């Protein structure tokens, strides 16, 4: 049975994503980390769900993405995969599980694919992780690259400001994007770089380029779901469009519940046995 035949819903594949780039259809991508959220996003028609290591921030409350472990990423990914019927599910390989050693990179990718049932992995970096990328790809695991602001390297950058504004860094980023394509990556995320450079990268490679803070002239967009739904409120970079204010909605609902409990308004007769 092919992966398209398991239900009536046609699953998104790397091939479909490639076709979308070719015909100029923009690719939509959001993060998710749990069953309930992934189910809502998938049913709404998102193309790619990223089980991002931003789970370290929005799910676990860490300041950076560095502390999250491979086991924790697999736990989140497994919950997401259980909910998803159509979207292509990509999982971040966390910091320390692929950078220095291509054998470890392969082991990490295989664990994610085997234990979670996800469809691909994402890694941060270019030339410096070429061996790890190639090794993972050699096992038949699709790899998404991630260039520009790469949060796993935040202590090297020292700041979350826009990357690749200078000529030398822009040149390396373009070279890295071409290298990732040559290695066989199926797509690349570009984070927080000048829109002009992102446009140049998207035109220079044939694989889909998904932007976050990279302007409109790329093949798709990704946001962290907690940020775009307004669940998190502290993080308000220029690139973030907030589509809802769920923090306010949820706070009001919880306040109303507390009031009803205190006032003996809940449960009423119809809510009792
Ligand atoms: O972890 C994450 O959420 C990401 C996106 C910001 C692209 O890598």
Short mmCIF file of C-alpha atoms and ligand atoms in Angstrom, two decimals:
data_model
loop_
_atom_site.label_atom_id
_atom_site.label_comp_id
_atom_site.label_asym_id
_atom_site.label_seq_id
_atom_site.Cartn_x
_atom_site.Cartn_y
_atom_site.Cartn_z
CA UNK A 1 0.00 0.00 0.00
CA UNK A 2 1.46 3.42 -0.91
CA UNK A 3 1.57 6.30 1.58
CA UNK A 4 -1.25 7.91 -0.42
CA UNK A 5 -3.60 4.96 0.01
CA UNK A 6 -3.85 4.76 3.80
CA UNK A 7 -6.90 7.10 3.75
CA UNK A 8 -8.83 9.29 1.34
CA UNK A 9 -6.67 12.27 2.28
CA UNK A 10 -3.70 12.83 -0.01
CA UNK A 11 -0.63 13.25 2.17
CA UNK A 12 1.90 16.00 1.47
CA UNK A 13 5.26 14.60 0.36
CA UNK A 14 8.62 16.10 -0.57
CA UNK A 15 7.61 15.57 -4.20
CA UNK A 16 4.42 17.60 -3.74
CA UNK A 17 6.38 20.38 -1.99
CA UNK A 18 8.79 20.46 -4.92
CA UNK A 19 5.89 20.71 -7.37
CA UNK A 20 4.41 23.56 -5.33
CA UNK A 21 7.65 25.53 -5.74
CA UNK A 22 7.71 24.79 -9.47
CA UNK A 23 4.18 26.08 -10.02
CA UNK A 24 4.62 29.04 -7.65
CA UNK A 25 2.17 27.87 -4.99
CA UNK A 26 3.28 29.13 -1.58
CA UNK A 27 3.94 26.53 1.13
CA UNK A 28 2.39 27.04 4.59
CA UNK A 29 4.21 25.73 7.64
CA UNK A 30 3.63 26.03 11.41
CA UNK A 31 5.14 24.43 14.46
CA UNK A 32 3.27 22.04 16.74
CA UNK A 33 4.40 19.98 19.70
CA UNK A 34 1.34 18.07 20.90
CA UNK A 35 -1.57 15.96 19.66
CA UNK A 36 -4.40 18.49 20.13
CA UNK A 37 -2.68 21.46 18.46
CA UNK A 38 -1.32 19.31 15.62
CA UNK A 39 -4.81 17.94 14.93
CA UNK A 40 -6.29 21.45 14.66
CA UNK A 41 -3.50 22.73 12.41
CA UNK A 42 -3.58 19.66 10.18
CA UNK A 43 -7.37 19.74 9.77
CA UNK A 44 -7.11 23.44 8.84
CA UNK A 45 -4.95 22.43 5.88
CA UNK A 46 -1.36 23.33 6.76
CA UNK A 47 1.23 21.86 4.36
CA UNK A 48 4.13 21.25 6.78
CA UNK A 49 4.13 20.82 10.56
CA UNK A 50 7.48 21.42 12.21
CA UNK A 51 8.06 19.81 15.57
CA UNK A 52 10.54 22.57 16.30
CA UNK A 53 13.09 22.61 19.07
CA UNK A 54 11.30 25.87 19.96
CA UNK A 55 9.40 23.36 22.14
CA UNK A 56 12.29 24.06 24.51
CA UNK A 57 10.99 27.66 24.80
CA UNK A 58 7.22 27.45 24.46
CA UNK A 59 6.55 24.04 26.01
CA UNK A 60 9.31 23.74 28.61
CA UNK A 61 9.97 27.42 29.43
CA UNK A 62 13.71 27.40 28.70
CA UNK A 63 15.37 30.62 27.53
CA UNK A 64 16.97 28.94 24.50
CA UNK A 65 16.49 25.85 22.33
CA UNK A 66 19.70 24.26 23.62
CA UNK A 67 18.44 22.26 26.63
CA UNK A 68 15.81 20.12 24.88
CA UNK A 69 16.91 16.49 24.48
CA UNK A 70 16.50 13.95 21.70
CA UNK A 71 14.14 11.88 23.89
CA UNK A 72 11.98 14.96 24.54
CA UNK A 73 11.86 15.83 20.83
CA UNK A 74 10.80 12.26 20.05
CA UNK A 75 8.04 12.49 22.69
CA UNK A 76 6.68 15.71 21.09
CA UNK A 77 7.04 14.30 17.56
CA UNK A 78 5.22 11.08 18.45
CA UNK A 79 2.26 13.05 19.83
CA UNK A 80 2.12 15.24 16.70
CA UNK A 81 2.38 12.33 14.25
CA UNK A 82 -0.54 10.56 15.97
CA UNK A 83 -2.79 13.53 15.11
CA UNK A 84 -1.70 14.28 11.55
CA UNK A 85 -3.52 12.94 8.51
CA UNK A 86 -2.30 15.19 5.70
CA UNK A 87 0.63 17.47 6.58
CA UNK A 88 4.31 16.62 6.08
CA UNK A 89 5.88 16.34 9.56
CA UNK A 90 9.44 17.57 10.05
CA UNK A 91 11.30 17.22 13.36
CA UNK A 92 14.25 19.31 14.57
CA UNK A 93 17.27 17.27 15.60
CA UNK A 94 18.19 18.98 18.87
CA UNK A 95 21.45 20.69 19.76
CA UNK A 96 24.27 18.27 20.47
CA UNK A 97 22.73 15.34 18.60
CA UNK A 98 24.26 15.83 15.14
CA UNK A 99 26.84 18.61 14.94
CA UNK A 100 30.24 17.09 15.60
CA UNK A 101 29.82 13.51 14.57
CA UNK A 102 28.06 12.15 11.49
CA UNK A 103 27.51 8.70 13.04
CA UNK A 104 25.68 10.29 15.95
CA UNK A 105 23.73 12.47 13.47
CA UNK A 106 22.59 9.36 11.62
CA UNK A 107 21.67 7.59 14.87
CA UNK A 108 19.64 10.61 16.03
CA UNK A 109 17.80 10.90 12.70
CA UNK A 110 17.01 7.19 12.64
CA UNK A 111 15.69 7.28 16.21
CA UNK A 112 13.38 10.20 15.31
CA UNK A 113 12.06 8.48 12.18
CA UNK A 114 11.68 5.02 13.77
CA UNK A 115 10.24 6.04 17.13
CA UNK A 116 7.99 8.95 16.10
CA UNK A 117 6.90 8.06 12.57
CA UNK A 118 7.79 11.57 11.34
CA UNK A 119 8.57 12.20 7.68
CA UNK A 120 11.81 14.24 7.79
CA UNK A 121 14.34 15.95 10.06
CA UNK A 122 15.68 19.51 10.19
CA UNK A 123 19.22 20.59 11.07
CA UNK A 124 20.83 23.99 11.49
CA UNK A 125 23.95 25.05 9.57
CA UNK A 126 25.74 24.76 6.22
CA UNK A 127 29.25 23.60 5.27
CA UNK A 128 30.19 22.83 8.88
CA UNK A 129 27.54 20.06 9.12
CA UNK A 130 27.84 18.80 5.52
CA UNK A 131 29.04 15.33 6.58
CA UNK A 132 26.17 14.87 9.01
CA UNK A 133 23.63 15.99 6.40
CA UNK A 134 25.04 13.61 3.78
CA UNK A 135 25.13 10.69 6.21
CA UNK A 136 21.48 11.19 7.21
CA UNK A 137 20.44 11.53 3.56
CA UNK A 138 22.34 8.35 2.69
CA UNK A 139 19.93 6.45 4.96
CA UNK A 140 16.99 7.74 2.94
CA UNK A 141 15.85 10.28 5.53
CA UNK A 142 14.71 13.59 3.99
CA UNK A 143 16.58 16.57 5.46
CA UNK A 144 15.44 20.20 5.71
CA UNK A 145 18.26 22.74 6.17
CA UNK A 146 18.08 25.89 8.32
CA UNK A 147 20.29 28.94 7.64
CA UNK A 148 20.48 32.56 8.78
CA UNK A 149 19.57 33.00 12.43
CA UNK A 150 20.11 29.50 13.75
CA UNK A 151 18.94 29.53 17.40
CA UNK A 152 21.10 26.54 18.40
CA UNK A 153 24.13 28.84 17.80
CA UNK A 154 22.75 31.75 19.81
CA UNK A 155 25.72 31.85 22.18
CA UNK A 156 28.07 32.20 19.18
CA UNK A 157 25.97 35.05 17.69
CA UNK A 158 25.36 36.66 21.09
CA UNK A 159 22.12 38.27 19.85
CA UNK A 160 18.87 37.50 18.01
CA UNK A 161 19.31 40.37 15.51
CA UNK A 162 19.01 40.02 11.72
CA UNK A 163 21.77 37.83 10.20
CA UNK A 164 23.72 38.12 6.94
CA UNK A 165 23.48 41.90 6.57
CA UNK A 166 27.20 42.02 5.77
CA UNK A 167 28.51 40.92 2.36
CA UNK A 168 30.73 38.08 3.66
CA UNK A 169 27.98 36.41 5.71
CA UNK A 170 25.46 36.85 2.87
CA UNK A 171 27.91 35.20 0.45
CA UNK A 172 28.47 32.25 2.81
CA UNK A 173 24.72 31.86 3.32
CA UNK A 174 24.11 31.67 -0.44
CA UNK A 175 26.95 29.14 -0.82
CA UNK A 176 25.59 27.09 2.09
CA UNK A 177 22.11 27.03 0.51
CA UNK A 178 23.57 25.72 -2.76
CA UNK A 179 25.63 23.17 -0.85
CA UNK A 180 22.56 21.90 1.06
CA UNK A 181 20.74 21.54 -2.25
CA UNK A 182 23.70 19.65 -3.79
CA UNK A 183 23.80 17.33 -0.76
CA UNK A 184 20.16 16.45 -1.41
CA UNK A 185 18.16 18.47 1.15
CA UNK A 186 14.51 18.75 0.10
CA UNK A 187 13.99 22.28 1.50
CA UNK A 188 15.68 25.05 3.48
CA UNK A 189 14.39 27.37 6.21
CA UNK A 190 15.83 30.89 6.16
CA UNK A 191 15.43 32.73 9.47
CA UNK A 192 15.68 36.48 10.04
CA UNK A 193 17.74 37.63 7.07
CA UNK A 194 17.26 40.58 4.68
CA UNK A 195 14.35 40.02 2.26
CA UNK A 196 16.58 40.81 -0.73
CA UNK A 197 19.04 38.06 0.17
CA UNK A 198 16.23 35.55 0.80
CA UNK A 199 14.80 36.32 -2.64
CA UNK A 200 18.22 35.70 -4.18
CA UNK A 201 18.57 32.36 -2.37
CA UNK A 202 15.08 31.21 -3.39
CA UNK A 203 15.92 32.00 -7.02
CA UNK A 204 19.33 30.31 -6.84
CA UNK A 205 18.12 26.90 -5.65
CA UNK A 206 15.46 24.60 -7.10
CA UNK A 207 14.31 23.25 -3.71
CA UNK A 208 11.64 25.09 -1.65
CA UNK A 209 12.88 27.89 0.60
CA UNK A 210 10.67 28.59 3.62
CA UNK A 211 11.12 31.93 5.39
CA UNK A 212 10.63 33.20 8.92
CA UNK A 213 11.54 36.87 8.99
CA UNK A 214 12.91 36.51 5.45
CA UNK A 215 10.40 38.59 3.50
CA UNK A 216 7.74 37.62 0.95
CA UNK A 217 9.86 36.43 -2.00
CA UNK A 218 10.50 32.86 -0.82
CA UNK A 219 8.53 29.70 -1.49
CA UNK A 220 6.69 29.53 1.83
CA UNK A 221 6.40 30.87 5.36
CA UNK A 222 6.75 29.36 8.83
CA UNK A 223 5.82 30.74 12.26
CA UNK A 224 5.85 29.35 15.78
CA UNK A 225 2.20 28.52 16.44
CA UNK A 226 2.17 29.86 20.02
CA UNK A 227 3.43 33.22 18.71
CA UNK A 228 0.96 33.58 15.82
CA UNK A 229 -1.98 32.55 18.03
CA UNK A 230 -0.96 35.07 20.71
CA UNK A 231 -0.47 32.42 23.40
CA UNK A 232 3.02 33.83 23.99
CA UNK A 233 2.94 37.61 24.35
CA UNK A 234 6.49 38.60 25.32
CA UNK A 235 8.01 37.73 21.92
CA UNK A 236 7.04 40.34 19.33
CA UNK A 237 9.62 40.55 16.53
CA UNK A 238 8.77 42.63 13.45
CA UNK A 239 8.23 39.54 11.31
CA UNK A 240 5.53 38.10 13.57
CA UNK A 241 1.91 38.59 12.50
CA UNK A 242 -0.39 37.68 15.39
CA UNK A 243 -3.61 36.10 14.07
CA UNK A 244 -5.38 35.71 17.42
CA UNK A 245 -5.10 36.75 21.04
CA UNK A 246 -5.52 33.38 22.69
CA UNK A 247 -3.78 34.51 25.85
CA UNK A 248 -6.59 37.02 26.46
CA UNK A 249 -9.27 34.50 25.41
CA UNK A 250 -7.86 31.78 27.66
CA UNK A 251 -7.32 34.11 30.60
CA UNK A 252 -10.94 35.31 30.37
CA UNK A 253 -12.22 31.71 30.19
CA UNK A 254 -10.18 30.66 33.23
CA UNK A 255 -11.28 33.77 35.19
CA UNK A 256 -14.94 33.05 34.33
CA UNK A 257 -14.51 29.42 35.47
CA UNK A 258 -12.90 30.48 38.76
CA UNK A 259 -15.73 32.94 39.37
CA UNK A 260 -18.39 30.33 38.62
CA UNK A 261 -16.75 27.85 41.01
CA UNK A 262 -16.44 30.44 43.80
CA UNK A 263 -20.02 31.69 43.24
CA UNK A 264 -21.39 28.10 43.21
CA UNK A 265 -22.58 28.64 39.61
CA UNK A 266 -20.73 25.59 38.36
CA UNK A 267 -21.81 22.84 38.06
CA UNK A 268 -25.54 23.50 37.72
CA UNK A 269 -28.30 20.89 37.75
CA UNK A 270 -27.95 20.08 34.06
CA UNK A 271 -24.23 19.52 34.56
CA UNK A 272 -24.80 17.08 37.43
CA UNK A 273 -25.87 13.40 37.59
O1 LIG B 1 12.24 25.44 16.25
C1 LIG B 1 11.55 26.16 15.51
O2 LIG B 1 10.41 26.53 15.82
C2 LIG B 1 12.13 26.58 14.23
C3 LIG B 1 11.36 27.58 13.43
C4 LIG B 1 11.56 28.92 14.01
C5 LIG B 1 11.73 27.56 11.99
O3 LIG B 1 13.17 26.14 13.87
#
